CSV table of C-alpha atoms in Angstrom, one decimal:
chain,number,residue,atom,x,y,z
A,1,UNK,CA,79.9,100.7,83.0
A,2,UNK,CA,83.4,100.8,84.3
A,3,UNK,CA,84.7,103.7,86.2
A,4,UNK,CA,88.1,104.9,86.9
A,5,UNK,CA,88.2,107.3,89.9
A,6,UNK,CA,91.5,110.0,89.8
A,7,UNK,CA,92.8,112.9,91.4
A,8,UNK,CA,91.3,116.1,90.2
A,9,UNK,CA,93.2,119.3,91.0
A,10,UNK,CA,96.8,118.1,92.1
A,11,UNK,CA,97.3,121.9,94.1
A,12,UNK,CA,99.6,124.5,93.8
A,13,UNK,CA,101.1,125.4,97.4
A,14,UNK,CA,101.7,129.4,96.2
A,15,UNK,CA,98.2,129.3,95.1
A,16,UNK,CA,96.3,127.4,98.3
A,17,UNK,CA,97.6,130.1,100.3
A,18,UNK,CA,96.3,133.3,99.2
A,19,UNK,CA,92.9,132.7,100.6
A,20,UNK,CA,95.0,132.6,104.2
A,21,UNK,CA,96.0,136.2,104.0
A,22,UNK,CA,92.0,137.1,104.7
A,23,UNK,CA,92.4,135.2,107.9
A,24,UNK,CA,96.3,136.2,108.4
A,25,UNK,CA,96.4,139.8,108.2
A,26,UNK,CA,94.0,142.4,110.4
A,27,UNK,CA,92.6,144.8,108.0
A,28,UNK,CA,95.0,148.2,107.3
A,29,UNK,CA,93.1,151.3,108.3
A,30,UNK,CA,95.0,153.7,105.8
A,31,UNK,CA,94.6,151.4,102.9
A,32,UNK,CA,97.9,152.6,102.0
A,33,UNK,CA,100.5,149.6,102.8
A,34,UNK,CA,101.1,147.5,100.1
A,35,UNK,CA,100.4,143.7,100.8
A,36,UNK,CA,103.8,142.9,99.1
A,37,UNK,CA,105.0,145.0,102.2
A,38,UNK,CA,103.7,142.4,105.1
A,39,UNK,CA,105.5,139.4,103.8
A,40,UNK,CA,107.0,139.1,107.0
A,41,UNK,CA,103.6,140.0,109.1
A,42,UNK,CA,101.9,136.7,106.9
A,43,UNK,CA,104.6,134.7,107.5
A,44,UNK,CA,104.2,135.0,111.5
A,45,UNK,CA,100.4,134.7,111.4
A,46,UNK,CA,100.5,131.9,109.1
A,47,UNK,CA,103.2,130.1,111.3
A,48,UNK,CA,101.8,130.8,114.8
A,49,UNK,CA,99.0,129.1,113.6
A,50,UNK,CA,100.3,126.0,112.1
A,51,UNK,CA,102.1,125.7,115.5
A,52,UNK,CA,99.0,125.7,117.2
A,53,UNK,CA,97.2,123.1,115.7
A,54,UNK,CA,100.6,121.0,114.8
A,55,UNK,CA,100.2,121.2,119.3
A,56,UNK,CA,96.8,119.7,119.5
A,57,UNK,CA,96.7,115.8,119.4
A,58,UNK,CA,92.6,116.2,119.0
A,59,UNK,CA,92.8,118.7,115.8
A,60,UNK,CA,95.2,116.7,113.9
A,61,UNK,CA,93.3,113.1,114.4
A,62,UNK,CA,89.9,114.9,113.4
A,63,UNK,CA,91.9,115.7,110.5
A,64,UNK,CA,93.5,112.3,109.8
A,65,UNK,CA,89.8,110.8,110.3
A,66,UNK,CA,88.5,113.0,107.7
A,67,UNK,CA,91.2,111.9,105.4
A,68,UNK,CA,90.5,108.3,105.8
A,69,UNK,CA,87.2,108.5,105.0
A,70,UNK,CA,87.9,110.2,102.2
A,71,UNK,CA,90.7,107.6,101.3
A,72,UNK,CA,88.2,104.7,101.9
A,73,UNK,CA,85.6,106.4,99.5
A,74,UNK,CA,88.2,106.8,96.8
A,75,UNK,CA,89.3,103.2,97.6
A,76,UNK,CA,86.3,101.4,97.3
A,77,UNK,CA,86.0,103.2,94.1
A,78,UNK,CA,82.2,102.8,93.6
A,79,UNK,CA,81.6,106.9,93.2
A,80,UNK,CA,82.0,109.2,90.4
A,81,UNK,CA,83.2,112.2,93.0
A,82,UNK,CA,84.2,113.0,96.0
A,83,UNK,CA,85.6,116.5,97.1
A,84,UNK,CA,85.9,118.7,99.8
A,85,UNK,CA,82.6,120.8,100.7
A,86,UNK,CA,83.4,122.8,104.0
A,87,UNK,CA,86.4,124.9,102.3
A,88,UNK,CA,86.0,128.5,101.6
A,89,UNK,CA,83.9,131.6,101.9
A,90,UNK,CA,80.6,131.6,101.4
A,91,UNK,CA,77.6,134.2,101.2
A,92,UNK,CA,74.0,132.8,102.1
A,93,UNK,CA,70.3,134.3,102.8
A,94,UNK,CA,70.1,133.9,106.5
A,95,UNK,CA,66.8,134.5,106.5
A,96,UNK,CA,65.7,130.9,107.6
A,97,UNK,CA,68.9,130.5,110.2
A,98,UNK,CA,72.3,129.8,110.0
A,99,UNK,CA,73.9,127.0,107.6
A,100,UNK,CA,76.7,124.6,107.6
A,101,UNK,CA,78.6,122.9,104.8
A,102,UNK,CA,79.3,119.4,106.1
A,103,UNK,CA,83.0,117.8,105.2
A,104,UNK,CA,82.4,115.9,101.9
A,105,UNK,CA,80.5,116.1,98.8
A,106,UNK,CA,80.1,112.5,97.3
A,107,UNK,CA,78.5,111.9,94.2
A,108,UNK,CA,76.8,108.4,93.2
A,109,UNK,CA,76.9,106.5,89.9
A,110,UNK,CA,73.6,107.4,89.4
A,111,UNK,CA,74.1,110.8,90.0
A,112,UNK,CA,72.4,110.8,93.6
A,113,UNK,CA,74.2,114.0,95.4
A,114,UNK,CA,75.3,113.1,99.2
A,115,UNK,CA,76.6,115.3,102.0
A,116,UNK,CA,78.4,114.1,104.6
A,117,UNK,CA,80.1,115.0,107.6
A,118,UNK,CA,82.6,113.5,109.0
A,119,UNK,CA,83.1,112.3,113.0
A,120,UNK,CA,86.0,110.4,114.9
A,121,UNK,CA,84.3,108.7,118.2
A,122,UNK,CA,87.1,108.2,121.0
A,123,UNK,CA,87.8,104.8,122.3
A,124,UNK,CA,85.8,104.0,124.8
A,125,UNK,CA,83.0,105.7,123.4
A,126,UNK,CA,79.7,104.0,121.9
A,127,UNK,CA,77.5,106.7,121.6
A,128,UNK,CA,78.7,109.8,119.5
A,129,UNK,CA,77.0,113.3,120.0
A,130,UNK,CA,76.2,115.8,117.7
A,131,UNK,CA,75.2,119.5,118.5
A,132,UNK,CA,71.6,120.1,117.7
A,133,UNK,CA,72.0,123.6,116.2
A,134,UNK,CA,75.1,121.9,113.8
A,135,UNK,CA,72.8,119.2,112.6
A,136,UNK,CA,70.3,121.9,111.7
A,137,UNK,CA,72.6,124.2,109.8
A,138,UNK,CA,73.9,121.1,108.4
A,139,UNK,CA,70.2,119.9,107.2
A,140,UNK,CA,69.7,124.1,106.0
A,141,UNK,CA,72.9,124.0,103.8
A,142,UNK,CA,71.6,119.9,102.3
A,143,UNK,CA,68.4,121.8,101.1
A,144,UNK,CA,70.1,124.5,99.5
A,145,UNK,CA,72.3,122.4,97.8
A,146,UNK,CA,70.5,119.5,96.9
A,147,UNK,CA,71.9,116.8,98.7
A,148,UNK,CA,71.1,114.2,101.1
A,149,UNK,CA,72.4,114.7,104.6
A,150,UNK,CA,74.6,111.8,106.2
A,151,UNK,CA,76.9,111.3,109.1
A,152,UNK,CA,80.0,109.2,108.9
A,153,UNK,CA,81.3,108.2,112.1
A,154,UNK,CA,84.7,106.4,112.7
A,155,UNK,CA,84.1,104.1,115.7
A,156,UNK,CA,87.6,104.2,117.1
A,157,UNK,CA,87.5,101.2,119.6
A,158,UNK,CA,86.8,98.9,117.0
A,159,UNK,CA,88.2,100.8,113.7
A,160,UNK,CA,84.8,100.3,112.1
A,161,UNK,CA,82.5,103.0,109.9
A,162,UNK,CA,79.2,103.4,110.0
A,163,UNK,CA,77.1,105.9,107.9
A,164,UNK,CA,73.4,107.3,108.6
A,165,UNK,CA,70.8,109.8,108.4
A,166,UNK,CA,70.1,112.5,110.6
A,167,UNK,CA,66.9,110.7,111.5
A,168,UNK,CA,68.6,107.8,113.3
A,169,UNK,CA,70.3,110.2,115.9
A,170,UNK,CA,68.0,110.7,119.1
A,171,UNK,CA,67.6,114.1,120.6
A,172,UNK,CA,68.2,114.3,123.8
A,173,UNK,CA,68.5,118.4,125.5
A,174,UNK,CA,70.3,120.2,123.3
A,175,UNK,CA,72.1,117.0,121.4
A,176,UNK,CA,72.0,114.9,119.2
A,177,UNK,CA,72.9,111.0,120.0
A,178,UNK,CA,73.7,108.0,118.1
A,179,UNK,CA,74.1,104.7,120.1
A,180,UNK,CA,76.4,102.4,118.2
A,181,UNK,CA,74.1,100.0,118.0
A,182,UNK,CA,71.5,101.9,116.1
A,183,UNK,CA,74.4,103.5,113.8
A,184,UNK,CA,75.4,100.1,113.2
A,185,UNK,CA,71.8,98.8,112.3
A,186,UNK,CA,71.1,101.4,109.9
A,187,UNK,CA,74.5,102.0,108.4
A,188,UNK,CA,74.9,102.2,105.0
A,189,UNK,CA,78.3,102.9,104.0
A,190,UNK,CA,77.8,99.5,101.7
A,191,UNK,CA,74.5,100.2,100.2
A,192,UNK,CA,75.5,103.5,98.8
A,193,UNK,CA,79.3,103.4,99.0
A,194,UNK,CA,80.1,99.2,97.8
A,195,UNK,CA,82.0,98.4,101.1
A,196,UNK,CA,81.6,94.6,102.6
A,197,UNK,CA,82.2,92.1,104.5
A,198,UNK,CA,84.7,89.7,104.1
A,199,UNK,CA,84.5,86.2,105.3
A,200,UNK,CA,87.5,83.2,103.9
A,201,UNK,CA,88.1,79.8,105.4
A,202,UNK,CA,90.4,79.9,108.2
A,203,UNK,CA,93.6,79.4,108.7
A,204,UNK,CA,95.8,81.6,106.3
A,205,UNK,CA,99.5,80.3,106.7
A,206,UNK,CA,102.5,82.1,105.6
A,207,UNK,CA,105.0,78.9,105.6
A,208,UNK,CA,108.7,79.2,105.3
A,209,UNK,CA,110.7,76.6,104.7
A,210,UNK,CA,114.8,76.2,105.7
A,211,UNK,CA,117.4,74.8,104.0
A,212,UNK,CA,118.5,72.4,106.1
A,213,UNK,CA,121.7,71.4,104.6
A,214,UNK,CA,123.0,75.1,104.9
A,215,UNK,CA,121.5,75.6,109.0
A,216,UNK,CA,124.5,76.6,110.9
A,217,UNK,CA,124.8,76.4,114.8
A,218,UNK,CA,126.3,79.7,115.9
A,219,UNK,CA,127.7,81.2,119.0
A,220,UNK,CA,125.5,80.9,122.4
A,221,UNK,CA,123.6,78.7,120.8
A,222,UNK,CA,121.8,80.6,117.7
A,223,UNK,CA,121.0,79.2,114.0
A,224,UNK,CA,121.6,80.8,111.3
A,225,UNK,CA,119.4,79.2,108.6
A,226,UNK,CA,118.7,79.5,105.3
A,227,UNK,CA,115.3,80.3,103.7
A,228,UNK,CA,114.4,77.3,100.7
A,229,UNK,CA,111.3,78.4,100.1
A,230,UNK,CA,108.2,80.2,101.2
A,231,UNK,CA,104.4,79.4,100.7
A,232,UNK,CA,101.1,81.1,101.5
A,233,UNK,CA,98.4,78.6,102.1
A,234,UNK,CA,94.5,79.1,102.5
A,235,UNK,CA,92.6,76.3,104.8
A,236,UNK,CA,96.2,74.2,104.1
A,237,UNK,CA,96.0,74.4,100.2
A,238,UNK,CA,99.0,76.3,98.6
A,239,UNK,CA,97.7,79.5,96.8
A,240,UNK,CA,99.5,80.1,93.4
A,241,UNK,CA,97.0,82.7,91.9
A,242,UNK,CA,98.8,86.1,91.3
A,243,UNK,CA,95.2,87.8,92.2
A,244,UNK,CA,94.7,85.6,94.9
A,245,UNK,CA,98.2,85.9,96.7
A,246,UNK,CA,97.2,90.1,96.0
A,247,UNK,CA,93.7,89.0,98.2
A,248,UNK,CA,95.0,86.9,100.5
A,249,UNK,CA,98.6,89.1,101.6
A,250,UNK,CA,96.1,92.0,102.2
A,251,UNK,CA,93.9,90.0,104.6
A,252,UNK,CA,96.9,88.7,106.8
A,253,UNK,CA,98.3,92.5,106.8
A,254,UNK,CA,95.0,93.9,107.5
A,255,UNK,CA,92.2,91.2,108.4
A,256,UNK,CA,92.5,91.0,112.0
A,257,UNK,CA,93.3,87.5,112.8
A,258,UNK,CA,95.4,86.6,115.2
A,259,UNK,CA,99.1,85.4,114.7
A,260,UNK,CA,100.4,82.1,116.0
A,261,UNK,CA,104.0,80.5,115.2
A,262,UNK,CA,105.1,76.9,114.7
A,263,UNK,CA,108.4,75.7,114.2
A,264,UNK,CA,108.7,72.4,113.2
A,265,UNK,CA,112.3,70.5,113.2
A,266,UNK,CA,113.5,67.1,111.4
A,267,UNK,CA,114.8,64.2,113.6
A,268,UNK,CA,118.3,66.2,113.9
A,269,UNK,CA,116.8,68.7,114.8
A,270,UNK,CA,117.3,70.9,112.1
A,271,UNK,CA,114.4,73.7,111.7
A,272,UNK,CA,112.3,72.0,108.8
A,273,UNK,CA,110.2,75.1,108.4
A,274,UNK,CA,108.4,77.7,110.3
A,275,UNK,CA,104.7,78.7,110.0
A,276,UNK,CA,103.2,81.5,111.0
A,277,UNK,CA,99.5,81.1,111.1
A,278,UNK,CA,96.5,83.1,111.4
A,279,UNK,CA,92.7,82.7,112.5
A,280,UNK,CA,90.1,84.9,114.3
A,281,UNK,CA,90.5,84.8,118.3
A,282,UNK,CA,87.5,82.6,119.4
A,283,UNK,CA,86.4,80.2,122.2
A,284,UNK,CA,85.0,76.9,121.6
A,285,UNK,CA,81.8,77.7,120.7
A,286,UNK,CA,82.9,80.1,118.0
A,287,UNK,CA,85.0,77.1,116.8
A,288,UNK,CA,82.1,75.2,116.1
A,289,UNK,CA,80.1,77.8,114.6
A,290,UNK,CA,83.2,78.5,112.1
A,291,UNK,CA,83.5,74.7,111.7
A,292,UNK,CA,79.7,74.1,111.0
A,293,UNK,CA,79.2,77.4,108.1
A,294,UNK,CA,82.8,77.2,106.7
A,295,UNK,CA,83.8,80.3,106.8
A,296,UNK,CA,85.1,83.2,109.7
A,297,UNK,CA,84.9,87.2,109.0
A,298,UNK,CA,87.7,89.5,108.3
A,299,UNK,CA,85.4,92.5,108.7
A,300,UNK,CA,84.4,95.7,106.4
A,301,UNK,CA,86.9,96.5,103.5
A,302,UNK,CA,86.4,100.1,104.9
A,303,UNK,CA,88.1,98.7,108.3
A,304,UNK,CA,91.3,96.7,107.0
A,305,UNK,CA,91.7,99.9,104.5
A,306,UNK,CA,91.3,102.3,107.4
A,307,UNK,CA,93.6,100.0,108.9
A,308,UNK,CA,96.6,100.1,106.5
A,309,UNK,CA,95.6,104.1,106.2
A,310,UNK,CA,96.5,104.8,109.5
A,311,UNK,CA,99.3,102.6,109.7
A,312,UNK,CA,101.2,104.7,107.1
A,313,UNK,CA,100.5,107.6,108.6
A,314,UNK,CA,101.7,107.3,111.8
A,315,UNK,CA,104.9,106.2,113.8
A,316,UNK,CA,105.4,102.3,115.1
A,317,UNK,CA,104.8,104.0,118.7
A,318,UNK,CA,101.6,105.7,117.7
A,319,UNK,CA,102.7,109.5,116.8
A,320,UNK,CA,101.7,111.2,114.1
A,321,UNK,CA,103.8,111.4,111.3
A,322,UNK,CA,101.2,112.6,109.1
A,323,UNK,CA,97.9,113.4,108.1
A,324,UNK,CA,96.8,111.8,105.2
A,325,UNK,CA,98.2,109.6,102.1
A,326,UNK,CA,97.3,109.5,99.3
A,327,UNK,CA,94.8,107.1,98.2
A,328,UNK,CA,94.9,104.3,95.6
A,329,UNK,CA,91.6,104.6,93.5
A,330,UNK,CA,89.6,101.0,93.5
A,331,UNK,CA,91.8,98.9,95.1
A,332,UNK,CA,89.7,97.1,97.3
A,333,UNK,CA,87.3,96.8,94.2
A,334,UNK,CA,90.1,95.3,92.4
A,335,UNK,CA,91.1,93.1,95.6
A,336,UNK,CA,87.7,91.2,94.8
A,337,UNK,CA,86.0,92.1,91.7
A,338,UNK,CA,82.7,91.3,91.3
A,339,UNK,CA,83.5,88.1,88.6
A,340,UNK,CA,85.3,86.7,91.3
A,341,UNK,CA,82.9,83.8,91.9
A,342,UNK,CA,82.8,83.2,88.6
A,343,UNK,CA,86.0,80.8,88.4
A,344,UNK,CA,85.1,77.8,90.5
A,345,UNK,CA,88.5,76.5,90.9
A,346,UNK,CA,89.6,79.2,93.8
A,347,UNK,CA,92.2,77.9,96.3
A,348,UNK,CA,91.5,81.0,98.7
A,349,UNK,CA,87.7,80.7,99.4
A,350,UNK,CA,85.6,83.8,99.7
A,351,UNK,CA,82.7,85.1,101.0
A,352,UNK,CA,81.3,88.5,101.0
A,353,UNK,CA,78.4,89.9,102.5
A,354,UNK,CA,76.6,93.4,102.1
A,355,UNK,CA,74.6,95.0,104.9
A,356,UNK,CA,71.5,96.5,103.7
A,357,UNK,CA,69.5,98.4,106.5
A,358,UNK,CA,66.1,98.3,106.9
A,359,UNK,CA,64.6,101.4,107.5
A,360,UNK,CA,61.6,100.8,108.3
A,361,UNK,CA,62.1,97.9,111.0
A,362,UNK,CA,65.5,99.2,112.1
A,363,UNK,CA,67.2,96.1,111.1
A,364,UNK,CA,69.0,94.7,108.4
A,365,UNK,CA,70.3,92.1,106.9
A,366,UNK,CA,73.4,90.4,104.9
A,367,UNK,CA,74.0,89.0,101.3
A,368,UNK,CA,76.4,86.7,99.9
C-alpha cells in the first residue's frame, strides 16, 4: 500500500504561546490583576528567555539534531506518524517513580508504536552517555504508553545515525554507555525506519564543455569562455534519465566523494572542456577492492539527507541560521523506489544494501 506522509497541524503562533504564560508569569497572590494587564510582564519573560537560549551554541544544536531526525523520518517516508512526545503538561501516578516522555513518537506501517529520544554525540566523541535515572523514567513513561523504547543518536564526527534499545547501552556507575561500535552493530534505523546504503560505480563526472570558437583571451591573461554544453556521466556513460540525473545530482551534492578537476585543451590551446570528477578517497588497496566488486559506497540515505539538512540551515562559515526546515515527505524513497532494478537498461548503476542487526549474536549483516 502506498503511503503519502504530510504535515499535520500547520500551528498558529497566537495559539503556541498561551501555554508559555504558565512558565512566564509568577502566580498573582490577590487573584485580582487581569492577565490582559501583564502584556508587557509576558512580553519580558518570554523574551529574556528566547535570548538565553538564542546565547547557547549547545541548546540550539540539540535542537537542530532533533529536527533532523525528525526530517530524516519524514524523508524516508516509510512511517505512518511521527510527532512530538516531550511537549506539554502532564499528570502521572508516581507511585512506581518518576517518568519521562522521550522526543518523538513514531508510528510503523504496521501499527508498531516506537518512542524515541533523541541524542547529538560531539565530535570527537565515540561513546555517548545516557543518565541512568533518564533511561529509567524513559523506560516508566514506554510502559505506560505502549511503546517501545529506542535511542537515536547522531554521531557527529561522521554525520551518521544509529538507533537502538535501551538494552545495548552498558551501565557503568551511575550511566549509561554506548560505544559506537555496538550502536553501530545493532542499529536499526533501516530495519524499522527503510534507510540504506547506497553503493554506484565510481566515477560520477559533471563534464562541461566550451565553445571554443567564442573563448576569448582577456586582460592579465584570463579566458573568458563560453559553456556548449554540459553532461553528467556515471562510470563514463552519459546519463539521460530524468530520474536518474534526480539520483545521481543528489549523490555528487550529498554522497561524499571527493572532487577532482580536469581541464582538458585542444592543440591551440583552447579549453576543450572541464570535468569535475568525483570518487570515494581510497589508497590502493581500496582501489582494488572497488575494482574487483564494482561498486564503492555513498553511505546511509539518513547521512547525505542529514547532510543537505544541516547545510540549509546554517551559514557557509558554520553559524546557525536556523533550526530546522521543513522536510520533503519521501524523497529519498522516491530518489530510489523500490522498482528501480526492475529496468535493466540503467546507465547510473546502483546498489543498495540494508543492515539488519542481529540481536542475538550482536552482529549483522547487509542485503542487496
Amino acid at each position: 500500500m502506498n503511503m503519502t506522509l504530510r504535515r499535520g497541524r500547520k500551528g498558529n503562533l497566537g495559539l503556541e504561546v498561551m501555554p508559555l504564560l504558565e512558565l512566564a508569569l509568577p502566580s498573582v497572590d490577590d487573584g485580582q490583576r487581569l492577565l490582559s494587564d501583564r502584556h508587557a510582564e509576558s512580553v519580558s519573560a518570554i523574551s529574556d528567555a528566547l535570548s538565553e537560549s538564542l546565547g547557547n551554541i549547545s541548546r540550539l544544536q540539540g535542537w537542530q539534531t532533533q529536527y533532523a531526525f525528525e526530517a530524516v523520518v519524514v524523508a524516508l517516508g516509510s512511517v505512518r506518524l511521527i510527532k512530538a512526545e516531550d511537549s506539554g503538561l502532564f499528570y502521572f501516578d508516581d507511585a512506581d517513580g518518576e517518568i519521562q516522555p522521550p522526543d518523538y513518537r513514531v508510528v510503523l506501517r504496521d501499527g508498531t508504536q516506537l518512542l524515541i529520544e533523541v541524542k547529538n554525540v560531539a565530535p570527537g566523541d565515540l561513546e555517548a552517555k545516557v543518565r541512568s535515572k533518564d533511561m529509567t523514567a524513559a523506560q516508566a513513561y514506554a510502559e505506560a504508553t505502549g511503546g517501545r523504547l529506542l535511542y537515536a543518536h547522531f554521531w557527529s564526527s561522521m554525520g551518521m545515525w544509529t538507533l537502538v534499545e535501551p538494552s545495548v547501552f552498558n551501565p557503568v556507575g551511575s550511566q549509561q554507555r554506548l560505544p559506537f561500535a555496538d550502536a553501530f552493530k545493532a542499529n536499526e534505523m533501516q530495519s524499522l525506519l527503510g534507510d540504506g546504503m547506497l553503493a554506484s560505480e565510481p566515477p560520477l563526472t559533471f563534464s562541461v564543455t566550451m565553445d571554443r570558437e567564442k573563448e576569448k583571451l582577456s586582460r592579465d591573461d584570463w579566458r573568458a569562455l563560453t559553456i556548449g554544453g554540459v553532461e553528467l556521466l556515471g562510470a563514463g556513460r552519459v546519463i539521460t534519465d530524468p530520474d536518474e540525473l534526480r539520483l545521481a545530482w543528489f549523490l555528487v551534492w550529498y554522497g561524499g566523494w571527493d572532487e577532482t578537476t580536469e581541464t582538458h585543451v585542444d592543440d591551440q590551446g583552447r579549453v576543450e572542456r572541464i570535468d569535475f570528477i568525483y570518487r570515494p578517497e581510497t589508497d590502493e588497496d581500496g582501489e582494488r577492492q572497488i575494482a574487483e566488486q564494482g561498486f564503492a559506497f555513498f553511505g546511509p540515505l539518513s547521512k547525505m539527507y542529514t547532510l543537505r539538512f544541516l547545510q540549509s540551515i546554517t551559514t557557509d562559515e558554520g553559524g546557525i541560521r536556523a533550526l530546522r526546515e521543513e522536510p520533503e515527505p519521501a524523497i529519498l524513497a522516491q530518489l530510489v523506489p523500490e522498482d528501480y532494478w526492475a529496468r535493466e537498461d540503467h546507465v547510473l548503476r546502483i546498489w543498495r544494501f540494508r543492515q539488519v542487526p542481529s540481536k542475538a549474536s550482536g552482529s549483522s549483516h547487509a542485503e542487496s
